[in-house]
JSON list of C-alpha atoms in Angstrom, two decimals:
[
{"chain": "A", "resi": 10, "resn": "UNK", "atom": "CA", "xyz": [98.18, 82.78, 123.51]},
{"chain": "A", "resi": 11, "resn": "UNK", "atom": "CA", "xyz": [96.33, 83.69, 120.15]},
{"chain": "A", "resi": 12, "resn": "UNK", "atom": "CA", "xyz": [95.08, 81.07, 118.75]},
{"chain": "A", "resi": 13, "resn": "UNK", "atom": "CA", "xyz": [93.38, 82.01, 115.74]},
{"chain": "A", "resi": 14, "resn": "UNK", "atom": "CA", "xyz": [94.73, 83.19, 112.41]},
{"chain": "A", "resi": 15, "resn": "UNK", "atom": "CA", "xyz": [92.71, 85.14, 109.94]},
{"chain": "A", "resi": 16, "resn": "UNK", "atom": "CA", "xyz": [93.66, 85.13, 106.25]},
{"chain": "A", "resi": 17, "resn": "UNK", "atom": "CA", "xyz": [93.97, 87.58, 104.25]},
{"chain": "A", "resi": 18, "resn": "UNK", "atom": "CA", "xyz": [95.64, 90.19, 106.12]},
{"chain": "A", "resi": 19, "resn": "UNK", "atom": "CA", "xyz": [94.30, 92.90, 104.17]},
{"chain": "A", "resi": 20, "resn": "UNK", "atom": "CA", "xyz": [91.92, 93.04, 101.67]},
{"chain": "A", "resi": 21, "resn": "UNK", "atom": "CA", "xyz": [90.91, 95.79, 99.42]},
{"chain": "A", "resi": 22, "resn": "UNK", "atom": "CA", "xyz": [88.05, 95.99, 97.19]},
{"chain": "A", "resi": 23, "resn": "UNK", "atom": "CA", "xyz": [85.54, 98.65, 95.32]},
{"chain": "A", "resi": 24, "resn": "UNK", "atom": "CA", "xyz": [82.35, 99.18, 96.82]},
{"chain": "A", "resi": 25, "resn": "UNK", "atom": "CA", "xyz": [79.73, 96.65, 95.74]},
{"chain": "A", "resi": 26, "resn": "UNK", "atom": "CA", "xyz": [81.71, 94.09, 95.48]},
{"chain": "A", "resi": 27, "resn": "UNK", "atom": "CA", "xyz": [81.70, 90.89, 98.36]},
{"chain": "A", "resi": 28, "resn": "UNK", "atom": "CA", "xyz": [84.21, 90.72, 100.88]},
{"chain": "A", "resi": 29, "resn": "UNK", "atom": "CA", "xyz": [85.18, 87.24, 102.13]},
{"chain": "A", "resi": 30, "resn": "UNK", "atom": "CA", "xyz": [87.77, 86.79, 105.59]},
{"chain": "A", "resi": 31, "resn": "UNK", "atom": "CA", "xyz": [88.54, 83.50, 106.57]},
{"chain": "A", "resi": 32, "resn": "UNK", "atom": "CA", "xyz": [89.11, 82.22, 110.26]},
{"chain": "A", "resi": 33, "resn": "UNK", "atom": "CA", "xyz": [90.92, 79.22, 111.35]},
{"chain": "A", "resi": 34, "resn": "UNK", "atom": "CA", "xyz": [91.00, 78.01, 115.16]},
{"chain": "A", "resi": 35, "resn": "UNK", "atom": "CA", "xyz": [93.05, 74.98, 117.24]},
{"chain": "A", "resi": 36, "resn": "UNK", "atom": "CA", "xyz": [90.82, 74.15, 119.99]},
{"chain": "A", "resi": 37, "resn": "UNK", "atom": "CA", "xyz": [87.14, 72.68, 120.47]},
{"chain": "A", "resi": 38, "resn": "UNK", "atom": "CA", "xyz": [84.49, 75.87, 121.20]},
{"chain": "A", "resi": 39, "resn": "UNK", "atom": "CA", "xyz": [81.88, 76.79, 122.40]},
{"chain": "A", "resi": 40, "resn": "UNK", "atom": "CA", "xyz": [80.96, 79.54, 119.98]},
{"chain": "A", "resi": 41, "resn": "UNK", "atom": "CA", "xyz": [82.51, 81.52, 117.40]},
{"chain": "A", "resi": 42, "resn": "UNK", "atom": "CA", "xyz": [81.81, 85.87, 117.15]},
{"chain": "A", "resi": 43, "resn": "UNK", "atom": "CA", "xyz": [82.79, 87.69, 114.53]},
{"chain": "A", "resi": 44, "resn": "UNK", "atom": "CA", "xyz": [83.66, 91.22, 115.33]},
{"chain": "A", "resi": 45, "resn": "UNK", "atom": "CA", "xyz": [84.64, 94.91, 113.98]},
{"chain": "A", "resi": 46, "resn": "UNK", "atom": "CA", "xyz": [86.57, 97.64, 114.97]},
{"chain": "A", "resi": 47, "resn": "UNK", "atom": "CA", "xyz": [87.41, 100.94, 113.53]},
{"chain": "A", "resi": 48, "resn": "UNK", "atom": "CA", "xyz": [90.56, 102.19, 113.92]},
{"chain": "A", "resi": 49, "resn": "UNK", "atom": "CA", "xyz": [91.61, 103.30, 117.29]},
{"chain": "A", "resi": 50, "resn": "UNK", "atom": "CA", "xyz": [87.78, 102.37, 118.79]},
{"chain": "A", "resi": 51, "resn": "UNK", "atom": "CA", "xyz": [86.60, 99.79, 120.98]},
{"chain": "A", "resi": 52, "resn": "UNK", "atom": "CA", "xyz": [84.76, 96.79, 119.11]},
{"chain": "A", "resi": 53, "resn": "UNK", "atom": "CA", "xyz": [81.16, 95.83, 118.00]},
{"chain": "A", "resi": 54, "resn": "UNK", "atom": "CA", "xyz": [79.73, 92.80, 118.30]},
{"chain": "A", "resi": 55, "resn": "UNK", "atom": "CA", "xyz": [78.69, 91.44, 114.64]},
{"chain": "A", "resi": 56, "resn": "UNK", "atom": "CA", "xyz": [77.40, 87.71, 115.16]},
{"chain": "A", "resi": 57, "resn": "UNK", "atom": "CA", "xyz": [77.97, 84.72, 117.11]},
{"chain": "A", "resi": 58, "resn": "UNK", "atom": "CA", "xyz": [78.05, 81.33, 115.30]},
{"chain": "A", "resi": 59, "resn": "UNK", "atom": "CA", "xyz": [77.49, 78.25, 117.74]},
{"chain": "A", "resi": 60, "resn": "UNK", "atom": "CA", "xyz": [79.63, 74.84, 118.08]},
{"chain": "A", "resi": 61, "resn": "UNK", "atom": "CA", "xyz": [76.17, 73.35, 116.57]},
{"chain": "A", "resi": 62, "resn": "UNK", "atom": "CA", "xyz": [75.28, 75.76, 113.75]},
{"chain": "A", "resi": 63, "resn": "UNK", "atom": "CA", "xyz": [76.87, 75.70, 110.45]},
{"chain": "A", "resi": 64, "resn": "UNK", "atom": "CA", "xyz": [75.70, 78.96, 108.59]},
{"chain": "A", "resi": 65, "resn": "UNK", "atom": "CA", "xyz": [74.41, 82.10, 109.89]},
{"chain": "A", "resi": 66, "resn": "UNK", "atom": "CA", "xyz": [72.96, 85.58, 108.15]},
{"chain": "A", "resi": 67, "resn": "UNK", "atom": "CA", "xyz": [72.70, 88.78, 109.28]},
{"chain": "A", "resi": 68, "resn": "UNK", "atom": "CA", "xyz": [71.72, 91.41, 107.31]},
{"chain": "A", "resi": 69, "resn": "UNK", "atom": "CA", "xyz": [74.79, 91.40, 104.68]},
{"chain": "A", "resi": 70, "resn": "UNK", "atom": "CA", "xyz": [76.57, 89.05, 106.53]},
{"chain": "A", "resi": 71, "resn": "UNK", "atom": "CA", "xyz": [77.05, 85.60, 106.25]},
{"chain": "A", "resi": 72, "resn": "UNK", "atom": "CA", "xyz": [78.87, 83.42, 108.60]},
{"chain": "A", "resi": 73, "resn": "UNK", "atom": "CA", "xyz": [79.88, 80.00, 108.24]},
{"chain": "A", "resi": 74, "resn": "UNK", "atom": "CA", "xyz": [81.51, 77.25, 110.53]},
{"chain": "A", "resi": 75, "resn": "UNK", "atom": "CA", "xyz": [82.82, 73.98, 110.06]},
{"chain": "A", "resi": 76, "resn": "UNK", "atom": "CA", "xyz": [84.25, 72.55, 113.24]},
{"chain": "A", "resi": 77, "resn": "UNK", "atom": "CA", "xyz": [85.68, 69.75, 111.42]},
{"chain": "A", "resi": 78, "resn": "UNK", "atom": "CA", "xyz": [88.06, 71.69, 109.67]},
{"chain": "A", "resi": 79, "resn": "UNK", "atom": "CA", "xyz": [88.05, 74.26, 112.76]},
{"chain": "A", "resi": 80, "resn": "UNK", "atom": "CA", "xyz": [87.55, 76.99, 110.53]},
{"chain": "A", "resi": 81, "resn": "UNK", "atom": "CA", "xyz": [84.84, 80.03, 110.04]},
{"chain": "A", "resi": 82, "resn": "UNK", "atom": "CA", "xyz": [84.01, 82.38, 107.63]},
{"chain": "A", "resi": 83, "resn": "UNK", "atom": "CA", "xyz": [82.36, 85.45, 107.18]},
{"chain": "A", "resi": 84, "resn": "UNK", "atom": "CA", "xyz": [81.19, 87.22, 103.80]},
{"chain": "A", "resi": 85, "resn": "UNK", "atom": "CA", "xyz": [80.05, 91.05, 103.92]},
{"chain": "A", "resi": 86, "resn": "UNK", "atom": "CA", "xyz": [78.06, 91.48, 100.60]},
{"chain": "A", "resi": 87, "resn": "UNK", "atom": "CA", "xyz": [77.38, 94.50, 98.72]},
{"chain": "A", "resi": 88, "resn": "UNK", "atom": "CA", "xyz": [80.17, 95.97, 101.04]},
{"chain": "A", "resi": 89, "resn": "UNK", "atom": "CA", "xyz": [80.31, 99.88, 101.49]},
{"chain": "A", "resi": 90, "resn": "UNK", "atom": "CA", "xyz": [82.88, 102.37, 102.22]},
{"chain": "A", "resi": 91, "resn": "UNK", "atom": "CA", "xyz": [81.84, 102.76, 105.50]},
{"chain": "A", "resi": 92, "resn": "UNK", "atom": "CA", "xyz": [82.24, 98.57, 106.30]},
{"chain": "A", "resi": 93, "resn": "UNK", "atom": "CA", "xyz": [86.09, 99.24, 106.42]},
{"chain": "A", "resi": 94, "resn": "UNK", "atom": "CA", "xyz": [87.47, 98.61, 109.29]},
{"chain": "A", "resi": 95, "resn": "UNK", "atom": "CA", "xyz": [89.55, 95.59, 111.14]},
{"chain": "A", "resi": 96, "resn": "UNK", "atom": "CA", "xyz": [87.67, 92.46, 111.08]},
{"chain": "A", "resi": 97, "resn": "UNK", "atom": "CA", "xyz": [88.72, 89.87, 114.08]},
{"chain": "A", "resi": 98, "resn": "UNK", "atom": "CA", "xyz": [87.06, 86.93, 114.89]},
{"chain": "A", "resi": 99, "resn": "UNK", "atom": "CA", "xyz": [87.10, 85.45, 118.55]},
{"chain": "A", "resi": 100, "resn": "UNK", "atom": "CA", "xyz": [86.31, 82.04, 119.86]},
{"chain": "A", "resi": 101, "resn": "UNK", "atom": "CA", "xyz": [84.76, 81.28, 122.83]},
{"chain": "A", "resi": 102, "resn": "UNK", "atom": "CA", "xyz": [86.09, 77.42, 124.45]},
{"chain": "A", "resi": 103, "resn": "UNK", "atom": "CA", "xyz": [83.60, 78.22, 127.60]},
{"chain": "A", "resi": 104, "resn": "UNK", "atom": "CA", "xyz": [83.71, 80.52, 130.35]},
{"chain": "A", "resi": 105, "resn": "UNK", "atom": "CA", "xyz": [83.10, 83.92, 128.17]},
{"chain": "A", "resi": 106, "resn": "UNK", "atom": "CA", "xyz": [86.88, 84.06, 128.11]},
{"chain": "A", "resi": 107, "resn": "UNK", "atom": "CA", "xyz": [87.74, 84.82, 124.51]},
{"chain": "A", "resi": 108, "resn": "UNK", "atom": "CA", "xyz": [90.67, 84.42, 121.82]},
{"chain": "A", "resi": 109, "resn": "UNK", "atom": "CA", "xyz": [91.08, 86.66, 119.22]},
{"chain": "A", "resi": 110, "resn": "UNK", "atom": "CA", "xyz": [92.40, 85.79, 115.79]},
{"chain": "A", "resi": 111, "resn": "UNK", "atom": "CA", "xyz": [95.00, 88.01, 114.18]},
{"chain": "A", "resi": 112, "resn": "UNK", "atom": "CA", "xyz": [92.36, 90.19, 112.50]},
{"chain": "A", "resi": 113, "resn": "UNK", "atom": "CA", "xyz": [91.38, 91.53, 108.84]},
{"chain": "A", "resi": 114, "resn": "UNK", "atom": "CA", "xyz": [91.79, 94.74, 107.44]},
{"chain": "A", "resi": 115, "resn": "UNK", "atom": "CA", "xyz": [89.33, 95.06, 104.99]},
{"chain": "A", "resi": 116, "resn": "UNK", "atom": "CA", "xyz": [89.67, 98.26, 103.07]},
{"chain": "A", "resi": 117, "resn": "UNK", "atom": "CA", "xyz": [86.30, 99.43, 100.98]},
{"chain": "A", "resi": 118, "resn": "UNK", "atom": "CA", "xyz": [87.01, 101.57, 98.20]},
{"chain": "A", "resi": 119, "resn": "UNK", "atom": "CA", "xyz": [84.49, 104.60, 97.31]},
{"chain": "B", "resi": 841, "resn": "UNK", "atom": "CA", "xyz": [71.58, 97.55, 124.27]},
{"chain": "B", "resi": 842, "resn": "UNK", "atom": "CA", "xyz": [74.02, 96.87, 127.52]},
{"chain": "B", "resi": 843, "resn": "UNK", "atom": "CA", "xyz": [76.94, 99.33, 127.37]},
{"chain": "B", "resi": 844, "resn": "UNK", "atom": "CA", "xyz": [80.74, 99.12, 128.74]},
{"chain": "B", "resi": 845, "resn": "UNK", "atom": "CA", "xyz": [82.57, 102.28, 129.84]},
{"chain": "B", "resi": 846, "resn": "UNK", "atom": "CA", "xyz": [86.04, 103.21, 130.34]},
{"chain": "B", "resi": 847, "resn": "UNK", "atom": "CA", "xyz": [87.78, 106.11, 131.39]},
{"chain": "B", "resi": 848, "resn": "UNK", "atom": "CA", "xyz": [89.77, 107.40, 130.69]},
{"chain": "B", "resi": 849, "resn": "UNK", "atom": "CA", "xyz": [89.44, 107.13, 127.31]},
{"chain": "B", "resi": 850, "resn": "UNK", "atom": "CA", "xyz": [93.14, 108.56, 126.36]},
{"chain": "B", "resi": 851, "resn": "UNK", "atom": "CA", "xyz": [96.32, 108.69, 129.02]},
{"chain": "B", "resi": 852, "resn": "UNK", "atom": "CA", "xyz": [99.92, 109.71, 128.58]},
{"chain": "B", "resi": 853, "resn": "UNK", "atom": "CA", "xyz": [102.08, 109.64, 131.77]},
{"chain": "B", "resi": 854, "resn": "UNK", "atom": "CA", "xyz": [105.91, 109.59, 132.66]},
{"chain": "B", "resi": 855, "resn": "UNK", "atom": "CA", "xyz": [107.59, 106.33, 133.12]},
{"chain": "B", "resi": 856, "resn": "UNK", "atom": "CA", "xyz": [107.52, 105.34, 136.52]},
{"chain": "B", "resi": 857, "resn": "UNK", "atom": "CA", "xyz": [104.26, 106.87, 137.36]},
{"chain": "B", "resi": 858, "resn": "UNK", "atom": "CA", "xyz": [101.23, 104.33, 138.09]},
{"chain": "B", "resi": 859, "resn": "UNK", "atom": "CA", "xyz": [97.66, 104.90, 135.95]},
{"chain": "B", "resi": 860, "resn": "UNK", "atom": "CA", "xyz": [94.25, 103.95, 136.86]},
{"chain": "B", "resi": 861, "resn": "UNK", "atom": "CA", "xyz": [91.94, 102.87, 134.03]},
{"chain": "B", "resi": 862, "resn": "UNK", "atom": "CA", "xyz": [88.11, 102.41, 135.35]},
{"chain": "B", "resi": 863, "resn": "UNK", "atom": "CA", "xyz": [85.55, 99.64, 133.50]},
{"chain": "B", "resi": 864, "resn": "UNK", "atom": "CA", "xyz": [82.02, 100.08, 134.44]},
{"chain": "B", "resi": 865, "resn": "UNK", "atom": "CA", "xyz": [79.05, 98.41, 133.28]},
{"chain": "B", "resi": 866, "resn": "UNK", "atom": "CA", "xyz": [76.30, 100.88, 132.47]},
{"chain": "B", "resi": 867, "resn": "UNK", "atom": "CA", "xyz": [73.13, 99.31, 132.84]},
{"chain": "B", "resi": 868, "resn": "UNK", "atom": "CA", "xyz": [74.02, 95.78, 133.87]},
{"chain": "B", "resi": 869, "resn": "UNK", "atom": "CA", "xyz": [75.64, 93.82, 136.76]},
{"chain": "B", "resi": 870, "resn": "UNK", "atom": "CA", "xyz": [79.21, 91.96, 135.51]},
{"chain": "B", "resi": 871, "resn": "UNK", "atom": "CA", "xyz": [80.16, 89.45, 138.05]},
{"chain": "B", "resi": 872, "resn": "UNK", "atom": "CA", "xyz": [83.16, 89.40, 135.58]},
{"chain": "B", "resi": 873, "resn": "UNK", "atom": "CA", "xyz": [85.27, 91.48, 133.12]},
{"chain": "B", "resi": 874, "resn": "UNK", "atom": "CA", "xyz": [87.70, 91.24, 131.29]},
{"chain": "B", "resi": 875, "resn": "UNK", "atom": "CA", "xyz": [90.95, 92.92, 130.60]},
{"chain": "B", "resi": 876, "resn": "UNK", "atom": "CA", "xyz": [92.43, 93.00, 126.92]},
{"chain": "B", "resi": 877, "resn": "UNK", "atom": "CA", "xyz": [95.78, 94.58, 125.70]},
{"chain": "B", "resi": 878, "resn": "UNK", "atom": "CA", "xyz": [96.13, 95.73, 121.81]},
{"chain": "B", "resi": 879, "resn": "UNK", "atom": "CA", "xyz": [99.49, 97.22, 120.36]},
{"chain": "B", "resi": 880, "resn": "UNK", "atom": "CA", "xyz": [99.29, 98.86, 117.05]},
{"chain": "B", "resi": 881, "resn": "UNK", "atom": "CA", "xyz": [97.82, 96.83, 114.08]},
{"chain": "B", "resi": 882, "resn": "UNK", "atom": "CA", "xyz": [97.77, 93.81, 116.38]},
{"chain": "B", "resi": 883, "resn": "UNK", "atom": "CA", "xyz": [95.01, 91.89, 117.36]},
{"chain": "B", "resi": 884, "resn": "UNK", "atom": "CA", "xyz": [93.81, 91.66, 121.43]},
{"chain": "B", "resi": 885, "resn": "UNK", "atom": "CA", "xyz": [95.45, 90.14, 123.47]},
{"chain": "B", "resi": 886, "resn": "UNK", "atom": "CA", "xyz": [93.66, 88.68, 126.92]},
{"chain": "B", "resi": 887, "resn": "UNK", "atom": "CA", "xyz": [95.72, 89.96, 129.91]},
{"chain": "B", "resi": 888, "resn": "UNK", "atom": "CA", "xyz": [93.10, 89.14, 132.89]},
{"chain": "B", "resi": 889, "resn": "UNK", "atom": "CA", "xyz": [90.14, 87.98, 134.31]},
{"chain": "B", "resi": 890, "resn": "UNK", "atom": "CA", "xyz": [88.39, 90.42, 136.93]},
{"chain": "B", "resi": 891, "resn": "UNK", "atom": "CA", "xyz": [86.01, 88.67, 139.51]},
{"chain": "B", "resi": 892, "resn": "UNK", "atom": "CA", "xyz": [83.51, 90.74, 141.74]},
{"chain": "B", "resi": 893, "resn": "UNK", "atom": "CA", "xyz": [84.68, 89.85, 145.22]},
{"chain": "B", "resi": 894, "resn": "UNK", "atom": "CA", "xyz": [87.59, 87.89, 144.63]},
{"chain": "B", "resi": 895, "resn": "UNK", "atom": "CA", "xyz": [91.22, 87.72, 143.30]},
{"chain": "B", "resi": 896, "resn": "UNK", "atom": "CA", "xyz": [91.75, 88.11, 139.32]},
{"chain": "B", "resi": 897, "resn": "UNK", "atom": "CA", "xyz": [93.01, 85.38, 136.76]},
{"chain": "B", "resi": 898, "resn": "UNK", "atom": "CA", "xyz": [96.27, 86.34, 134.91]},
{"chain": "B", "resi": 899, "resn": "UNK", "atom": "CA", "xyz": [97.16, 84.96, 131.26]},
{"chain": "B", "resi": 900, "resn": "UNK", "atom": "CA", "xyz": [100.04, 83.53, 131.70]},
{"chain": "B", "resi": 901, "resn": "UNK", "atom": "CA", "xyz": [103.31, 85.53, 131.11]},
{"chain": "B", "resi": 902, "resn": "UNK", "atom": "CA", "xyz": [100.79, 88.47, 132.40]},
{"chain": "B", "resi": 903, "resn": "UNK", "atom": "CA", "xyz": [103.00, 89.98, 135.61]},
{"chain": "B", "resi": 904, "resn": "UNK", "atom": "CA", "xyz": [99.86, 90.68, 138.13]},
{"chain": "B", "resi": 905, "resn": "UNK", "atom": "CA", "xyz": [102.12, 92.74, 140.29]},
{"chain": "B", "resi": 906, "resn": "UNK", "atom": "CA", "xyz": [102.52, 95.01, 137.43]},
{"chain": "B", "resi": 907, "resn": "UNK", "atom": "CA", "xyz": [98.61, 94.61, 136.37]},
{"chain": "B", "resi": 908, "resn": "UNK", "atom": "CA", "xyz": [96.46, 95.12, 139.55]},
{"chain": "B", "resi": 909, "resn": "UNK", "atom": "CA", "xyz": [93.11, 94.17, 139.07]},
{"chain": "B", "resi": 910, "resn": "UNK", "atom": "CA", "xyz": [90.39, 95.04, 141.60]},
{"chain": "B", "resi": 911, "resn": "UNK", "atom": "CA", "xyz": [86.71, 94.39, 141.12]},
{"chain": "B", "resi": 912, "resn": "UNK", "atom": "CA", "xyz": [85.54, 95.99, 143.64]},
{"chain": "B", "resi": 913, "resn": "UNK", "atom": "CA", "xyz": [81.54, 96.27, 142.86]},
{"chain": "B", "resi": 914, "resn": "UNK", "atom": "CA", "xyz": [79.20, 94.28, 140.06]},
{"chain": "B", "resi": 915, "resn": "UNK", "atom": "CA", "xyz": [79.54, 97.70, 137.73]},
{"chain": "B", "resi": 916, "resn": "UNK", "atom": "CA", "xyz": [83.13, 98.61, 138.28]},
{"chain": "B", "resi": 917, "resn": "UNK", "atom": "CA", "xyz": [86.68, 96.85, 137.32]},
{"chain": "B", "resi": 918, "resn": "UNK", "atom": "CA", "xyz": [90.03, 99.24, 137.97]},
{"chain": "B", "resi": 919, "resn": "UNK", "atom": "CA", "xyz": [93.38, 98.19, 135.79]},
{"chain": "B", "resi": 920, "resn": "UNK", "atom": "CA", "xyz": [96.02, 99.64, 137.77]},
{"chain": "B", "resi": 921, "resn": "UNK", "atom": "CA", "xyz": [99.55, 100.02, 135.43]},
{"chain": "B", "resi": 922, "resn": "UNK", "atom": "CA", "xyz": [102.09, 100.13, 137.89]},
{"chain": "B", "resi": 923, "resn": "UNK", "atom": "CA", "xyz": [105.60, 101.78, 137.46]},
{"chain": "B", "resi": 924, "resn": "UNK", "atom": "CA", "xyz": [104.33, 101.85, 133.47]},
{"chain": "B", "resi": 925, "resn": "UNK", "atom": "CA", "xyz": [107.52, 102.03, 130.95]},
{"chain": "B", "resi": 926, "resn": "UNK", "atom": "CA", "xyz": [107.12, 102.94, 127.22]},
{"chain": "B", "resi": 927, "resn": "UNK", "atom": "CA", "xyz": [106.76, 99.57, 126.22]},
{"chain": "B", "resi": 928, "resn": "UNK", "atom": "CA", "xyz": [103.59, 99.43, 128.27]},
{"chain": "B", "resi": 929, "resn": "UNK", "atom": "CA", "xyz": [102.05, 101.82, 126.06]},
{"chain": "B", "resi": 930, "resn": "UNK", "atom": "CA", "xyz": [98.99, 99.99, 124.23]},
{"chain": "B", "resi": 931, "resn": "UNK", "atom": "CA", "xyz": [95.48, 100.17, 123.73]},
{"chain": "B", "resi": 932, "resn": "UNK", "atom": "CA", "xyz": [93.38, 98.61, 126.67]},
{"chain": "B", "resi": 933, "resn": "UNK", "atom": "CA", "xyz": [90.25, 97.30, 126.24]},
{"chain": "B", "resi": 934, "resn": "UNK", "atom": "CA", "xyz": [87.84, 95.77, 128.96]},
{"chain": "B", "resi": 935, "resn": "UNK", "atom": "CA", "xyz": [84.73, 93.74, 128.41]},
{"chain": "B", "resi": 936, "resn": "UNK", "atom": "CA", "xyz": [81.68, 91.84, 130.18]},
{"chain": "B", "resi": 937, "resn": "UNK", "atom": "CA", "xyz": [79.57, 89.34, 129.12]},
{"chain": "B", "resi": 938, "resn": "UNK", "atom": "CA", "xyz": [75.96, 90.76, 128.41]},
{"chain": "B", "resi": 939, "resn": "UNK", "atom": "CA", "xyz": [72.91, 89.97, 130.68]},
{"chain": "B", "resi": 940, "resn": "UNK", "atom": "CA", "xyz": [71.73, 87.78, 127.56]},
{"chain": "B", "resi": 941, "resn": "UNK", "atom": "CA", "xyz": [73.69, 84.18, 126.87]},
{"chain": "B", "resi": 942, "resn": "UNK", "atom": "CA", "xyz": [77.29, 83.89, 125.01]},
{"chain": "B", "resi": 943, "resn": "UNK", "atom": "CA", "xyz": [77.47, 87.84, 124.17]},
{"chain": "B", "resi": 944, "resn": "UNK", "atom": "CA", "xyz": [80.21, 90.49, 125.42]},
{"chain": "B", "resi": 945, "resn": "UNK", "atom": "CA", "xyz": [80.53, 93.85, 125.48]},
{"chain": "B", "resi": 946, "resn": "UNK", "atom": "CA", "xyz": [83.70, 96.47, 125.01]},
{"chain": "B", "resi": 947, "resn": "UNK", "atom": "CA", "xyz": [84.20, 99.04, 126.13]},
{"chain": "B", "resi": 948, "resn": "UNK", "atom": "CA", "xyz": [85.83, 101.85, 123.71]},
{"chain": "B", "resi": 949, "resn": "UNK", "atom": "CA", "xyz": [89.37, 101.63, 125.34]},
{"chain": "B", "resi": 950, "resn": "UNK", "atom": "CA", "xyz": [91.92, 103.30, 126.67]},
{"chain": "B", "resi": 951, "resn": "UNK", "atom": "CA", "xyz": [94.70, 104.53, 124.84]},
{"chain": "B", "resi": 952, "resn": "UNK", "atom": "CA", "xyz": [98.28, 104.53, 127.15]},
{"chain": "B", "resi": 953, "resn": "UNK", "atom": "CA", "xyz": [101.08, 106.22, 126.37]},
{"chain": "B", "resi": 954, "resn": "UNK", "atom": "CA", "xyz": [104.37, 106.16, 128.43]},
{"chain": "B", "resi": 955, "resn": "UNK", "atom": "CA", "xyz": [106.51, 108.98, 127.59]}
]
């Protein structure tokens, strides 16, 4: 069963601006990915947040974690039209097996 | 990077008719895949666990009888849909983990539709 939920929903914004999607999660993990997919394609990998990490960067992204609260974040900044897509993160509780959350779709206006 | 395959890649077929979707691992061995169903707008869904050389894992509520799941060799997993009906149309997505620690990789799907 799906055991994450990813708020908001959707999310529009204008180009330039930061786009922030939340994560929350029920059971203890291993890790935490963050992942994209454009419509109707298969999904990329973005970044992978461990059980012992609290903040990670990537380029123009920005990950956090906070196990205590079982929740994750990620923040695209300076976000272009071509970062819109469906956001999803997935966690991993061990054994490569993962559970998706419900997913963003983050809309980047031109 | 390692890359994931499917084929094919888009599928309609009558109901009552039995499809074949094919996972391969391009440039790496995968001891283990990974099946995933996706309806419209809805996030993935984990139907199976494919093992090289031995029976799959079901999710649970995931009928195996329907879903056959053969791993036959460390580069190729087969999803067999058997007697597919319309509600089985979805979006299927496999996976493997990655030669390196904690990473997976998709394939690009397959898109089923039962007419």
């Amino acid at each position: 069963s799906q055991q994450g939920e990813e708020d908001p929903q959707a999310l529009s914004i204008q180009e330039g601006e930061n786009a922030t999607m939340n994560c929350s999660y029920k059971t203890s993990i291993n890790n935490l990915q963050w992942y994209r997919q454009n419509s109707g394609r298969g999904l990329v990998h973005l970044i992978l947040i461990r059980s012992n990490e609290r903040e990670k960067h990537s380029g123009r992204l920005r990950v956090t974690l906070d196990t205590s609260k079982k929740s994750s974040s990620l923040l695209i900044t300076a976000s272009r039209a071509a970062d819109t897509a469906s956001y999803f993160c997935a966690t991993d509780a061990g054994g490569s097996r993962l559970t998706f959350g419900e997913g963003t779709q983050l809309t980047v206006n031109p | 990077g390692a890359v994931v395959s499917q084929h094919p890649s888009r599928v309609i077929c009558k109901s009552g008719t039995s499809v074949k979707i094919e996972c391969r691992s391009l440039d790496f061995q995968a001891t283990t895949m990974f099946w995933y169903r996706q309806f419209p707008k809805q996030s993935l869904m984990l139907m199976a666990t494919s093992n090289e050389g031995s029976k799959a894992t079901y999710e649970q509520g995931v009928e195996k009888d329907k879903f056959l799941i053969n791993h036959a060799s460390l580069t190729l997993s087969t999803l067999t849909v058997t007697s597919a009906h319309p509600e089985d149309s979805s979006f299927y997505i496999c996976s493997a983990p990655g030669p390196w620690a904690y990473e997976q990789y998709f394939g690009p799907g397959t898109r089923l539709t039962v007419t």
